[in-house]
Amino acid sequence: MSKRINDLYQVKEKMYVATDCIIFGFDKGKLKLLIFKRKLEPLKGEYSLIGSFVRLDEDLEVAGRRVLREATGLENVFMQQLKTYGKKDRDPGYRCISVALYALIRIDEHDEELVEEHGAHWYELDQLPGLILDHDVMVNDALFQLKQNARYKPIGFELLPEKFTIPNLQSLYETIYQRDLDPRNFRKKVLSLNVLEKLDEKDKSTSKRGAYLYKFNEENYRKLLESGYHFEIA
Amino acid sequence: MSKRINDLYQVKEKMYVATDCIIFGFDKGKLKLLIFKRKLEPLKGEYSLIGSFVRLDEDLEVAGRRVLREATGLENVFMQQLKTYGKKDRDPGYRCISVALYALIRIDEHDEELVEEHGAHWYELDQLPGLILDHDVMVNDALFQLKQNARYKPIGFELLPEKFTIPNLQSLYETIYQRDLDPRNFRKKVLSLNVLEKLDEKDKSTSKRGAYLYKFNEENYRKLLESGYHFEIA
DNA sequence: TCAAAAGTGTTGGCGCTACACCCATGT
DNA sequence: ACATGGGTGTAGCGCCAACACTTTTGA
C-alpha cells in the first residue's frame, strides 16, 4: 500500500497525455461500441475504452492511429478528435489529460483475433456496462457528436461495408437518429447526392426479392465532403 | 548556446500541456483577434496567441479561464474547445501538446489596461501578422469553426455589446460569412427567433435617422440554445 | 433639400413531408 | 399462393431567396 501511495505521489509530479478511442461499428442493424476488459492493474477486470499514453516522440494523431491499429488491426480508419478531457482528478492515479478520438469502422473488416487478444468486445449501445473514469462521459459526448456529424456530413457511410443496400444505409441512420425514416424520402435523398453507384448484384440475405447493392463513388463522395454539403435526412 | 541545447534536452524528457486561446472580438464592423507580442524568450518580439501551461493541480478548463482572465480581465466569457494540437515537433523547445480554445468577447467590456500590460493588440483578421509555431493554423481552424457554429447556433450574439441594433448584428454575420446579406431577410429571420427585445432607445451613431437598440431575452436565448435550434442565415 | 442609413412585403421556386400500393421471389 | 421486405410517385406546404421603395433626420 505504501508503494501505491508512493507511486501516486510520483506520478502526480508529472503530466501525462493519453488518447482514448471511442470506436463505433455497425452490425445487424445495431450500432455498437468496442470496449475492453482491463487485463492489468489498476482497475483490472473493469471495462474501459482503449487508449494509450502519447509517447514523447510521437505525434498525437499517430498515437491515435497506433491505438486503433493495435486494437482492431485496421489502418485507414475514419478518425476524428472529439474533445480533450482534463479535470485534475479525472484519473486518481496519474495527472493525465486525455484526448478522446472517435472512430467509425466497418465491423466486417476488423481483425477478430486481434480484438479478442485485447479482451475487447462489441457492445450494443443500450447494453453498455459502466466504464472506468470519465469514459462514460466520453461515450455520451461521442454519440452526440456522431449525431451532429451525421446531419451535416454523409459520415454514416464510413460504418458500412464496401457494398451495401439502401435499406442497410437507412437502418444505420435510423439507429443513429433513434427514429424511423420514410423509405421513399430516404432513398430519394441519398440518391440525389450522387455518391452512390448501383451495382448489378443483389443482396438476398434479408428478403426473397433481394435489394440492389451499391457502393460509393469515391470521387463524388470526396467532392461532397469538401463542399461542406449540408446533409440532413429528416 | 550550450545552455539552450541543454534546456532542450531536458524539456524534451517531459510532456507539457498548454492551452492557447483564440480570442475573437467584434468592433466597428470588423472581426478582430487579440494577439500578443512576446515579451520573453524564446521568440521574444514575435506575435502569438496567448496561452499558458496547464498546472499539475489545475483543471484544463480552469487553465483556459485563467488565461482569458489574465489577458482580458473578463470572467464569464463564451469559451469552447477547438482542437488539441500535438505534433511532436510543433514546439521546438518543449514536447508540448496544446489544447486550443476559442473565445468570443465583447470588445467594449474588456479591460484595456490589462490588455496593454500583456502587450496585446486587436488585429483585424486580414491584417494579422504571422504568428509563432502552429498558431496560424489554430486561427484558421478557429475561424472555420466560428463559421460552422454561427450556422447552427446564434453564437455571434456573444460578440456584441449588451445593446445593439439589427444592422450591427447583420454586419457581424456578414463579417463572419464574408458576404452580404439581404437586410429584409435578415431582419425577418432574427426577429422570428424570438430572442430579441426591442428597446425604446435608438443608436444614432451610424445614421441620422437612428436604429432601434435591442437586447437579448436571456430566457428565450437559453431555450433556443438548448433546443439545438438550427440557425441558418443565408 | 439632400444624403445616408433604417425599415418594410410579396412572390416564386425548391425541397421536405406525408402518404399507399405493387413487385419479386423463396418457401 | 402467400408472406416478406424492396421499390416507387405525388401533392401540399413552408421556408428561403430575390427584389425596390419609403422614412427619418442631421448637416
Short mmCIF file of C-alpha atoms (C1' of nucleotides) in Angstrom, two decimals:
data_model
loop_
_atom_site.label_atom_id
_atom_site.label_comp_id
_atom_site.label_asym_id
_atom_site.label_seq_id
_atom_site.Cartn_x
_atom_site.Cartn_y
_atom_site.Cartn_z
CA MET A 1 0.00 0.00 0.00
CA SER A 2 2.78 2.39 0.84
CA LYS A 3 4.23 1.52 -2.51
CA ARG A 4 0.97 2.55 -4.14
CA ILE A 5 0.88 5.83 -2.29
CA ASN A 6 4.43 6.42 -3.28
CA ASP A 7 3.54 5.74 -6.87
CA LEU A 8 0.73 8.20 -6.68
CA TYR A 9 2.98 10.81 -5.29
CA GLN A 10 5.50 10.29 -8.02
CA VAL A 11 3.17 10.24 -10.92
CA LYS A 12 1.27 13.32 -9.88
CA GLU A 13 4.55 15.15 -10.27
CA LYS A 14 4.30 14.71 -13.96
CA MET A 15 1.79 15.46 -16.65
CA TYR A 16 0.75 12.57 -18.85
CA VAL A 17 -1.14 12.76 -22.08
CA ALA A 18 -3.24 9.89 -23.29
CA THR A 19 -5.63 9.20 -26.13
CA ASP A 20 -8.76 7.19 -25.69
CA CYS A 21 -10.72 5.89 -28.65
CA ILE A 22 -14.45 5.63 -28.93
CA ILE A 23 -14.81 3.04 -31.65
CA PHE A 24 -18.18 2.71 -33.31
CA GLY A 25 -19.25 -0.11 -35.52
CA PHE A 26 -22.50 -1.12 -37.14
CA ASP A 27 -23.67 -4.66 -37.49
CA LYS A 28 -27.01 -6.39 -37.99
CA GLY A 29 -28.90 -3.19 -37.66
CA LYS A 30 -27.24 -2.23 -34.38
CA LEU A 31 -24.79 0.49 -33.54
CA LYS A 32 -22.05 -0.95 -31.41
CA LEU A 33 -19.11 0.19 -29.39
CA LEU A 34 -15.81 -1.62 -28.96
CA ILE A 35 -14.89 -1.78 -25.30
CA PHE A 36 -12.27 -3.54 -23.31
CA LYS A 37 -11.99 -5.54 -20.15
CA ARG A 38 -8.80 -4.43 -18.46
CA LYS A 39 -6.19 -7.15 -18.06
CA LEU A 40 -3.82 -5.08 -15.98
CA GLU A 41 -3.91 -3.10 -12.79
CA PRO A 42 -5.10 -0.61 -11.96
CA LEU A 43 -8.80 -1.40 -12.25
CA LYS A 44 -8.17 -4.87 -13.64
CA GLY A 45 -11.37 -6.51 -14.80
CA GLU A 46 -13.25 -3.25 -15.25
CA TYR A 47 -14.49 -2.07 -18.61
CA SER A 48 -12.94 0.83 -20.42
CA LEU A 49 -12.30 2.40 -23.77
CA ILE A 50 -9.00 1.55 -25.29
CA GLY A 51 -6.25 4.10 -25.03
CA SER A 52 -2.60 4.68 -24.52
CA PHE A 53 -0.21 7.30 -23.34
CA VAL A 54 1.12 9.50 -26.07
CA ARG A 55 4.83 8.88 -26.36
CA LEU A 56 7.24 11.75 -26.10
CA ASP A 57 8.48 11.27 -29.64
CA GLU A 58 5.11 10.57 -31.20
CA ASP A 59 2.59 12.87 -32.86
CA LEU A 60 -0.75 12.92 -31.13
CA GLU A 61 -2.51 11.74 -34.25
CA VAL A 62 -0.02 8.96 -34.76
CA ALA A 63 -0.69 7.79 -31.22
CA GLY A 64 -4.38 7.65 -32.01
CA ARG A 65 -3.81 5.59 -35.14
CA ARG A 66 -1.48 3.32 -33.25
CA VAL A 67 -4.13 2.63 -30.63
CA LEU A 68 -6.69 1.88 -33.31
CA ARG A 69 -4.34 -0.40 -35.16
CA GLU A 70 -3.36 -2.25 -32.04
CA ALA A 71 -6.99 -2.75 -31.13
CA THR A 72 -8.51 -3.61 -34.48
CA GLY A 73 -5.73 -4.26 -36.94
CA LEU A 74 -7.11 -1.54 -39.19
CA GLU A 75 -5.01 1.20 -40.72
CA ASN A 76 -7.12 3.59 -42.69
CA VAL A 77 -9.95 4.26 -40.40
CA PHE A 78 -12.10 7.30 -40.18
CA MET A 79 -10.98 9.01 -37.01
CA GLN A 80 -11.64 12.40 -35.58
CA GLN A 81 -10.81 14.31 -32.46
CA LEU A 82 -13.70 14.55 -30.13
CA LYS A 83 -12.60 16.57 -27.15
CA THR A 84 -9.84 16.75 -24.60
CA TYR A 85 -10.65 15.80 -21.03
CA GLY A 86 -8.54 17.47 -18.42
CA LYS A 87 -10.10 17.56 -14.98
CA LYS A 88 -7.28 17.38 -12.49
CA ASP A 89 -8.74 14.39 -10.68
CA ARG A 90 -10.22 12.54 -13.62
CA ASP A 91 -7.70 9.77 -13.09
CA PRO A 92 -6.88 9.03 -9.48
CA GLY A 93 -3.52 7.52 -10.33
CA TYR A 94 -1.96 9.97 -12.74
CA ARG A 95 -2.29 13.59 -13.63
CA CYS A 96 -3.39 12.71 -17.06
CA ILE A 97 -5.07 14.63 -19.80
CA SER A 98 -6.88 12.55 -22.34
CA VAL A 99 -7.54 13.44 -25.92
CA ALA A 100 -10.60 11.46 -26.92
CA LEU A 101 -10.96 10.37 -30.52
CA TYR A 102 -13.84 8.75 -32.14
CA ALA A 103 -13.55 6.28 -34.94
CA LEU A 104 -16.00 4.63 -37.27
CA ILE A 105 -15.14 1.24 -38.56
CA ARG A 106 -16.66 -1.44 -40.68
CA ILE A 107 -17.13 -4.31 -38.33
CA ASP A 108 -16.75 -6.84 -41.09
CA GLU A 109 -13.23 -5.64 -41.83
CA HIS A 110 -11.71 -5.68 -38.40
CA ASP A 111 -9.33 -8.34 -37.23
CA GLU A 112 -11.33 -10.55 -34.89
CA GLU A 113 -8.34 -12.25 -33.36
CA LEU A 114 -6.62 -9.04 -32.54
CA VAL A 115 -9.79 -7.82 -30.97
CA GLU A 116 -10.09 -10.93 -28.83
CA GLU A 117 -6.47 -10.69 -27.80
CA HIS A 118 -7.10 -7.32 -26.25
CA GLY A 119 -10.10 -8.53 -24.35
CA ALA A 120 -12.32 -6.39 -26.48
CA HIS A 121 -16.00 -6.86 -27.15
CA TRP A 122 -18.60 -5.17 -29.23
CA TYR A 123 -21.44 -3.94 -27.11
CA GLU A 124 -24.71 -2.55 -28.25
CA LEU A 125 -25.11 0.95 -27.03
CA ASP A 126 -28.02 0.26 -24.78
CA GLN A 127 -26.28 -2.67 -23.17
CA LEU A 128 -23.02 -1.00 -22.27
CA PRO A 129 -21.60 -1.82 -18.88
CA GLY A 130 -20.31 1.06 -16.78
CA LEU A 131 -16.88 2.23 -17.82
CA ILE A 132 -13.98 3.44 -15.73
CA LEU A 133 -13.07 7.04 -15.04
CA ASP A 134 -14.83 9.52 -17.26
CA HIS A 135 -15.16 7.12 -20.17
CA ASP A 136 -18.93 7.09 -19.88
CA VAL A 137 -18.94 10.81 -20.43
CA MET A 138 -16.70 10.41 -23.44
CA VAL A 139 -19.07 7.89 -24.95
CA ASN A 140 -22.03 10.20 -24.46
CA ASP A 141 -20.18 13.09 -25.99
CA ALA A 142 -19.11 10.93 -28.90
CA LEU A 143 -22.66 9.81 -29.55
CA PHE A 144 -23.82 13.37 -29.55
CA GLN A 145 -21.07 14.31 -31.96
CA LEU A 146 -21.90 11.36 -34.17
CA LYS A 147 -25.48 12.54 -34.41
CA GLN A 148 -24.40 16.06 -35.17
CA ASN A 149 -21.95 14.95 -37.80
CA ALA A 150 -24.42 12.64 -39.40
CA ARG A 151 -26.63 15.66 -40.00
CA TYR A 152 -24.13 17.66 -41.92
CA LYS A 153 -21.89 15.09 -43.48
CA PRO A 154 -22.58 11.72 -45.02
CA ILE A 155 -20.48 10.31 -42.25
CA GLY A 156 -22.52 7.23 -41.58
CA PHE A 157 -21.12 5.80 -44.76
CA GLU A 158 -17.86 5.00 -43.00
CA LEU A 159 -19.64 2.40 -40.96
CA LEU A 160 -20.95 0.24 -43.76
CA PRO A 161 -19.15 -2.49 -45.66
CA GLU A 162 -17.98 -1.72 -49.16
CA LYS A 163 -21.15 -2.99 -50.75
CA PHE A 164 -24.40 -2.27 -49.05
CA THR A 165 -28.06 -1.82 -49.82
CA ILE A 166 -30.12 1.29 -49.39
CA PRO A 167 -32.16 -0.34 -46.64
CA ASN A 168 -28.83 -1.02 -44.86
CA LEU A 169 -27.96 2.63 -45.06
CA GLN A 170 -31.37 3.65 -43.89
CA SER A 171 -31.20 1.33 -40.95
CA LEU A 172 -27.87 2.88 -39.97
CA TYR A 173 -29.36 6.34 -39.97
CA GLU A 174 -32.36 5.14 -38.06
CA THR A 175 -30.05 3.75 -35.43
CA ILE A 176 -28.07 6.95 -35.14
CA TYR A 177 -31.13 9.17 -35.02
CA GLN A 178 -33.12 6.71 -32.96
CA ARG A 179 -36.23 7.07 -35.05
CA ASP A 180 -37.85 5.72 -38.17
CA LEU A 181 -37.37 7.30 -41.55
CA ASP A 182 -39.62 7.15 -44.55
CA PRO A 183 -38.11 4.75 -47.09
CA ARG A 184 -39.23 6.75 -50.12
CA ASN A 185 -37.90 10.03 -48.83
CA PHE A 186 -34.70 8.44 -47.65
CA ARG A 187 -34.00 6.81 -50.96
CA LYS A 188 -34.76 9.97 -52.88
CA LYS A 189 -32.47 11.96 -50.68
CA VAL A 190 -29.44 9.72 -50.71
CA LEU A 191 -29.68 9.08 -54.42
CA SER A 192 -29.87 12.80 -55.07
CA LEU A 193 -26.43 13.17 -53.52
CA ASN A 194 -24.87 11.40 -56.48
CA VAL A 195 -22.43 9.43 -54.40
CA LEU A 196 -23.93 6.00 -54.82
CA GLU A 197 -23.17 3.62 -57.63
CA LYS A 198 -25.69 0.91 -58.24
CA LEU A 199 -24.15 -2.48 -58.79
CA ASP A 200 -25.55 -5.39 -60.76
CA GLU A 201 -25.69 -7.54 -57.68
CA LYS A 202 -28.37 -8.11 -55.16
CA ASP A 203 -28.21 -8.93 -51.51
CA LYS A 204 -30.80 -11.60 -50.84
CA SER A 205 -29.89 -12.18 -47.24
CA THR A 206 -32.76 -10.15 -45.88
CA SER A 207 -35.54 -10.71 -48.35
CA LYS A 208 -36.66 -13.05 -51.07
CA ARG A 209 -36.74 -10.35 -53.65
CA GLY A 210 -33.30 -9.07 -52.75
CA ALA A 211 -32.05 -5.49 -52.62
CA TYR A 212 -29.59 -3.97 -55.03
CA LEU A 213 -26.12 -3.42 -53.72
CA TYR A 214 -24.47 -0.06 -54.02
CA LYS A 215 -21.01 1.25 -53.45
CA PHE A 216 -19.65 4.74 -53.06
CA ASN A 217 -18.30 6.72 -55.88
CA GLU A 218 -15.15 7.82 -54.11
CA GLU A 219 -14.66 10.80 -56.35
CA ASN A 220 -18.09 12.26 -55.77
CA TYR A 221 -18.03 11.36 -52.14
CA ARG A 222 -14.82 13.32 -51.65
CA LYS A 223 -16.24 16.28 -53.52
CA LEU A 224 -19.32 16.23 -51.37
CA LEU A 225 -17.26 16.28 -48.20
CA GLU A 226 -15.14 19.13 -49.46
CA SER A 227 -18.07 21.24 -50.49
CA GLY A 228 -19.20 21.22 -46.85
CA TYR A 229 -22.50 19.92 -48.02
CA HIS A 230 -25.36 20.02 -45.64
CA PHE A 231 -26.76 16.55 -45.38
CA GLU A 232 -29.93 16.50 -43.36
CA ILE A 233 -32.01 13.44 -43.51
CA ALA A 234 -35.23 14.06 -41.78
CA MET B 1 24.13 28.26 -26.81
CA SER B 2 25.15 25.13 -24.99
CA LYS B 3 22.77 26.18 -22.24
CA ARG B 4 19.98 26.33 -24.81
CA ILE B 5 20.76 22.91 -26.11
CA ASN B 6 20.89 21.61 -22.61
CA ASP B 7 17.48 23.12 -21.95
CA LEU B 8 16.10 21.48 -25.00
CA TYR B 9 17.39 18.14 -23.95
CA GLN B 10 15.89 18.45 -20.54
CA VAL B 11 12.48 19.61 -21.53
CA LYS B 12 12.00 17.02 -24.22
CA GLU B 13 12.17 14.48 -21.43
CA LYS B 14 8.82 15.63 -20.23
CA MET B 15 5.38 16.14 -21.64
CA TYR B 16 3.84 19.55 -21.21
CA VAL B 17 0.28 20.55 -21.76
CA ALA B 18 -0.66 24.10 -22.66
CA THR B 19 -3.78 25.93 -23.65
CA ASP B 20 -3.79 28.62 -26.28
CA CYS B 21 -6.72 30.96 -26.72
CA ILE B 22 -8.05 32.31 -29.95
CA ILE B 23 -9.91 35.39 -28.78
CA PHE B 24 -12.36 36.94 -31.19
CA GLY B 25 -13.89 40.35 -30.80
CA PHE B 26 -16.08 42.50 -32.98
CA ASP B 27 -15.73 46.23 -33.26
CA LYS B 28 -16.72 48.87 -35.79
CA GLY B 29 -17.91 46.31 -38.23
CA LYS B 30 -14.72 44.30 -38.11
CA LEU B 31 -13.98 40.90 -36.69
CA LYS B 32 -10.79 41.09 -34.69
CA LEU B 33 -8.38 38.79 -32.96
CA LEU B 34 -6.46 39.50 -29.79
CA ILE B 35 -2.82 38.68 -30.27
CA PHE B 36 0.30 39.21 -28.27
CA LYS B 37 3.82 40.40 -28.81
CA ARG B 38 6.03 38.16 -26.75
CA LYS B 39 7.97 39.89 -24.01
CA LEU B 40 10.02 36.88 -23.04
CA GLU B 41 12.34 34.45 -24.68
CA PRO B 42 12.00 32.27 -26.54
CA LEU B 43 10.82 34.08 -29.65
CA LYS B 44 10.72 37.43 -27.89
CA GLY B 45 9.15 40.12 -30.05
CA GLU B 46 7.23 37.65 -32.20
CA TYR B 47 3.47 37.54 -32.31
CA SER B 48 1.48 34.73 -30.79
CA LEU B 49 -1.79 33.74 -29.27
CA ILE B 50 -1.91 33.92 -25.54
CA GLY B 51 -1.55 30.70 -23.64
CA SER B 52 -0.12 29.02 -20.62
CA PHE B 53 0.96 25.67 -19.39
CA VAL B 54 -1.71 23.76 -17.59
CA ARG B 55 -0.65 23.35 -13.97
CA LEU B 56 -0.46 19.93 -12.44
CA ASP B 57 -3.17 20.73 -9.94
CA GLU B 58 -5.43 22.63 -12.28
CA ASP B 59 -8.37 21.51 -14.39
CA LEU B 60 -7.87 22.06 -18.08
CA GLU B 61 -10.92 24.26 -18.30
CA VAL B 62 -9.82 26.29 -15.33
CA ALA B 63 -6.50 26.89 -17.01
CA GLY B 64 -8.31 28.21 -20.06
CA ARG B 65 -10.41 30.59 -17.98
CA ARG B 66 -7.32 31.71 -16.12
CA VAL B 67 -5.57 32.58 -19.36
CA LEU B 68 -8.59 34.50 -20.55
CA ARG B 69 -8.91 36.37 -17.30
CA GLU B 70 -5.24 37.23 -17.21
CA ALA B 71 -5.39 38.51 -20.76
CA THR B 72 -8.67 40.41 -20.75
CA GLY B 73 -9.86 40.75 -17.16
CA LEU B 74 -13.10 39.02 -18.10
CA GLU B 75 -14.61 36.16 -16.16
CA ASN B 76 -17.73 34.88 -17.82
CA VAL B 77 -16.70 34.60 -21.37
CA PHE B 78 -18.03 32.28 -24.00
CA MET B 79 -15.28 29.75 -24.44
CA GLN B 80 -15.13 26.46 -26.24
CA GLN B 81 -12.57 23.83 -27.01
CA LEU B 82 -11.40 23.97 -30.56
CA LYS B 83 -8.93 21.17 -31.01
CA THR B 84 -5.80 19.74 -29.50
CA TYR B 85 -2.56 20.15 -31.37
CA GLY B 86 0.01 17.51 -30.73
CA LYS B 87 2.62 17.18 -33.46
CA LYS B 88 5.80 16.08 -31.78
CA ASP B 89 7.84 18.93 -33.22
CA ARG B 90 5.20 21.64 -33.10
CA ASP B 91 7.25 23.45 -30.48
CA PRO B 92 11.00 23.20 -30.94
CA GLY B 93 11.67 23.86 -27.27
CA TYR B 94 9.31 21.58 -25.44
CA ARG B 95 7.38 18.43 -26.09
CA CYS B 96 4.17 20.26 -25.67
CA ILE B 97 0.63 19.46 -26.54
CA SER B 98 -1.65 22.42 -26.83
CA VAL B 99 -5.39 22.46 -26.28
CA ALA B 100 -6.67 25.38 -28.32
CA LEU B 101 -9.74 27.20 -27.09
CA TYR B 102 -11.66 29.84 -28.80
CA ALA B 103 -13.42 32.62 -27.05
CA LEU B 104 -15.83 35.31 -28.11
CA ILE B 105 -15.78 38.53 -26.19
CA ARG B 106 -17.42 41.89 -26.30
CA ILE B 107 -14.61 44.24 -27.05
CA ASP B 108 -16.29 47.05 -25.21
CA GLU B 109 -16.20 45.11 -21.97
CA HIS B 110 -12.63 44.02 -21.80
CA ASP B 111 -10.07 45.60 -19.56
CA GLU B 112 -7.94 47.79 -21.81
CA GLU B 113 -5.16 48.27 -19.34
CA LEU B 114 -4.79 44.61 -18.68
CA VAL B 115 -4.70 44.03 -22.38
CA GLU B 116 -1.98 46.63 -22.84
CA GLU B 117 0.03 45.19 -19.98
CA HIS B 118 0.31 41.89 -21.76
CA GLY B 119 1.45 43.50 -24.96
CA ALA B 120 -1.80 42.52 -26.62
CA HIS B 121 -3.41 44.11 -29.63
CA TRP B 122 -6.58 43.67 -31.55
CA TYR B 123 -5.87 42.88 -35.17
CA GLU B 124 -8.30 42.71 -37.98
CA LEU B 125 -8.31 39.27 -39.46
CA ASP B 126 -6.97 40.30 -42.82
CA GLN B 127 -4.14 42.25 -41.26
CA LEU B 128 -2.79 39.61 -38.94
CA PRO B 129 0.97 39.34 -38.74
CA GLY B 130 2.47 35.86 -38.89
CA LEU B 131 2.25 34.00 -35.62
CA ILE B 132 4.70 31.65 -33.97
CA LEU B 133 4.61 27.87 -34.10
CA ASP B 134 1.32 26.48 -35.36
CA HIS B 135 -0.73 29.40 -34.12
CA ASP B 136 -1.63 30.42 -37.67
CA VAL B 137 -3.17 27.02 -38.18
CA MET B 138 -5.10 27.36 -34.97
CA VAL B 139 -6.52 30.69 -36.07
CA ASN B 140 -7.62 29.24 -39.38
CA ASP B 141 -9.25 26.30 -37.69
CA ALA B 142 -10.97 28.60 -35.22
CA LEU B 143 -12.34 30.76 -37.99
CA PHE B 144 -13.69 27.74 -39.73
CA GLN B 145 -15.30 26.58 -36.52
CA LEU B 146 -16.74 30.01 -35.89
CA LYS B 147 -18.38 29.93 -39.29
CA GLN B 148 -19.74 26.48 -38.69
CA ASN B 149 -21.06 27.37 -35.28
CA ALA B 150 -22.62 30.56 -36.48
CA ARG B 151 -24.71 28.47 -38.85
CA TYR B 152 -26.28 26.29 -36.23
CA LYS B 153 -26.29 28.41 -33.14
CA PRO B 154 -26.91 32.08 -32.58
CA ILE B 155 -23.34 32.25 -31.44
CA GLY B 156 -22.46 35.54 -32.97
CA PHE B 157 -24.54 37.17 -30.29
CA GLU B 158 -21.74 36.67 -27.80
CA LEU B 159 -19.68 39.18 -29.66
CA LEU B 160 -21.99 42.16 -29.43
CA PRO B 161 -22.38 44.65 -26.61
CA GLU B 162 -25.46 44.37 -24.43
CA LYS B 163 -27.46 46.75 -26.55
CA PHE B 164 -27.10 46.60 -30.26
CA THR B 165 -29.01 47.32 -33.42
CA ILE B 166 -30.14 44.87 -36.03
CA PRO B 167 -27.78 46.36 -38.59
CA ASN B 168 -24.96 45.73 -36.04
CA LEU B 169 -25.93 42.10 -35.85
CA GLN B 170 -26.20 41.82 -39.58
CA SER B 171 -22.80 43.32 -40.06
CA LEU B 172 -21.36 40.78 -37.64
CA TYR B 173 -22.81 37.93 -39.63
CA GLU B 174 -21.64 39.47 -42.86
CA THR B 175 -18.15 39.59 -41.44
CA ILE B 176 -18.22 36.01 -40.31
CA TYR B 177 -19.65 34.72 -43.56
CA GLN B 178 -17.64 37.14 -45.68
CA ARG B 179 -20.59 38.08 -47.83
CA ASP B 180 -23.51 40.43 -47.96
CA LEU B 181 -26.89 39.51 -46.60
CA ASP B 182 -30.24 40.89 -47.56
CA PRO B 183 -31.42 43.26 -44.84
CA ARG B 184 -35.09 42.33 -45.17
CA ASN B 185 -34.48 38.62 -44.99
CA PHE B 186 -32.00 39.01 -42.20
CA ARG B 187 -34.33 41.07 -40.06
CA LYS B 188 -37.21 38.70 -40.66
CA LYS B 189 -35.10 35.73 -39.67
CA VAL B 190 -33.59 37.06 -36.48
CA LEU B 191 -36.86 38.51 -35.27
CA SER B 192 -38.55 35.19 -35.90
CA LEU B 193 -36.24 33.60 -33.35
CA ASN B 194 -37.96 35.47 -30.54
CA VAL B 195 -34.80 36.22 -28.68
CA LEU B 196 -34.61 39.95 -29.30
CA GLU B 197 -36.25 42.59 -27.17
CA LYS B 198 -36.76 45.94 -28.77
CA LEU B 199 -35.81 48.85 -26.54
CA ASP B 200 -37.14 52.38 -26.62
CA GLU B 201 -33.75 53.75 -27.45
CA LYS B 202 -32.09 54.48 -30.71
CA ASP B 203 -28.49 54.40 -31.68
CA LYS B 204 -27.84 57.43 -33.83
CA SER B 205 -24.13 56.95 -34.17
CA THR B 206 -24.34 55.50 -37.64
CA SER B 207 -27.22 57.32 -39.22
CA LYS B 208 -29.29 60.44 -38.89
CA ARG B 209 -32.45 58.50 -38.55
CA GLY B 210 -31.06 56.17 -35.92
CA ALA B 211 -31.66 52.46 -35.45
CA TYR B 212 -33.57 50.90 -32.60
CA LEU B 213 -31.50 49.16 -29.98
CA TYR B 214 -32.27 45.62 -28.96
CA LYS B 215 -31.12 43.33 -26.23
CA PHE B 216 -31.39 39.61 -25.75
CA ASN B 217 -34.14 37.98 -23.86
CA GLU B 218 -31.89 35.73 -21.81
CA GLU B 219 -34.63 33.26 -21.10
CA ASN B 220 -35.56 32.69 -24.72
CA TYR B 221 -31.96 32.76 -25.80
CA ARG B 222 -31.12 29.96 -23.40
CA LYS B 223 -34.10 27.96 -24.57
CA LEU B 224 -33.04 28.39 -28.15
CA LEU B 225 -29.56 27.10 -27.40
CA GLU B 226 -30.90 24.11 -25.54
CA SER B 227 -33.30 23.13 -28.25
CA GLY B 228 -30.33 22.70 -30.57
CA TYR B 229 -32.01 25.03 -32.96
CA HIS B 230 -30.73 25.20 -36.43
CA PHE B 231 -29.93 28.78 -37.15
CA GLU B 232 -29.01 29.26 -40.75
CA ILE B 233 -28.89 32.72 -42.05
CA ALA B 234 -28.43 32.64 -45.73
"C1'" DT C 1 -33.02 69.77 -49.77
"C1'" DC C 2 -30.25 66.19 -49.94
"C1'" DA C 3 -27.52 62.39 -48.45
"C1'" DA C 4 -27.29 58.20 -45.85
"C1'" DA C 5 -28.82 54.56 -43.36
"C1'" DA C 6 -33.20 52.25 -41.36
"C1'" DG C 7 -37.06 49.96 -42.12
"C1'" DT C 8 -40.74 47.33 -44.62
"C1'" DG C 9 -43.92 42.89 -48.04
"C1'" DT C 10 -44.63 39.96 -51.70
"C1'" DT C 11 -43.85 36.35 -54.86
"C1'" DG C 12 -41.87 32.17 -56.91
"C1'" DG C 13 -39.43 28.07 -56.53
"C1'" DC C 14 -37.43 24.32 -54.18
"C1'" DG C 15 -37.23 20.80 -51.02
"C1'" DC C 16 -39.20 18.46 -47.38
"C1'" DT C 17 -43.03 15.68 -45.52
"C1'" DA C 18 -46.68 12.67 -45.64
"C1'" DC C 19 -48.75 9.01 -47.56
"C1'" DA C 20 -50.28 3.61 -50.06
"C1'" DC C 21 -49.63 0.35 -53.30
"C1'" DC C 22 -47.29 -3.02 -56.47
"C1'" DC C 23 -43.08 -6.08 -57.22
"C1'" DA C 24 -40.13 -10.08 -56.95
"C1'" DT C 25 -39.20 -14.32 -55.17
"C1'" DG C 26 -38.28 -18.21 -51.79
"C1'" DT C 27 -40.91 -21.30 -49.22
"C1'" DA D 1 -50.43 -18.76 -53.03
"C1'" DC D 2 -48.67 -16.23 -49.65
"C1'" DA D 3 -45.50 -13.83 -46.79
"C1'" DT D 4 -41.70 -10.75 -46.68
"C1'" DG D 5 -39.11 -6.98 -47.47
"C1'" DG D 6 -37.86 -3.92 -51.83
"C1'" DG D 7 -39.07 -0.41 -54.56
"C1'" DT D 8 -41.79 3.63 -56.49
"C1'" DG D 9 -44.75 8.89 -57.28
"C1'" DT D 10 -47.26 12.85 -56.00
"C1'" DA D 11 -49.38 16.75 -53.87
"C1'" DG D 12 -49.27 20.35 -50.35
"C1'" DC D 13 -46.77 23.31 -47.53
"C1'" DG D 14 -43.35 26.04 -45.53
"C1'" DC D 15 -39.16 28.33 -45.92
"C1'" DC D 16 -35.78 30.75 -48.28
"C1'" DA D 17 -34.14 33.99 -51.88
"C1'" DA D 18 -34.81 37.72 -54.69
"C1'" DC D 19 -36.23 42.11 -55.21
"C1'" DA D 20 -37.22 48.33 -54.63
"C1'" DC D 21 -39.11 51.90 -52.40
"C1'" DT D 22 -40.34 54.97 -48.35
"C1'" DT D 23 -38.95 57.09 -43.92
"C1'" DT D 24 -36.28 59.86 -40.92
"C1'" DT D 25 -33.36 63.47 -39.77
"C1'" DG D 26 -28.72 65.86 -39.28
"C1'" DA D 27 -25.95 68.59 -41.95
#
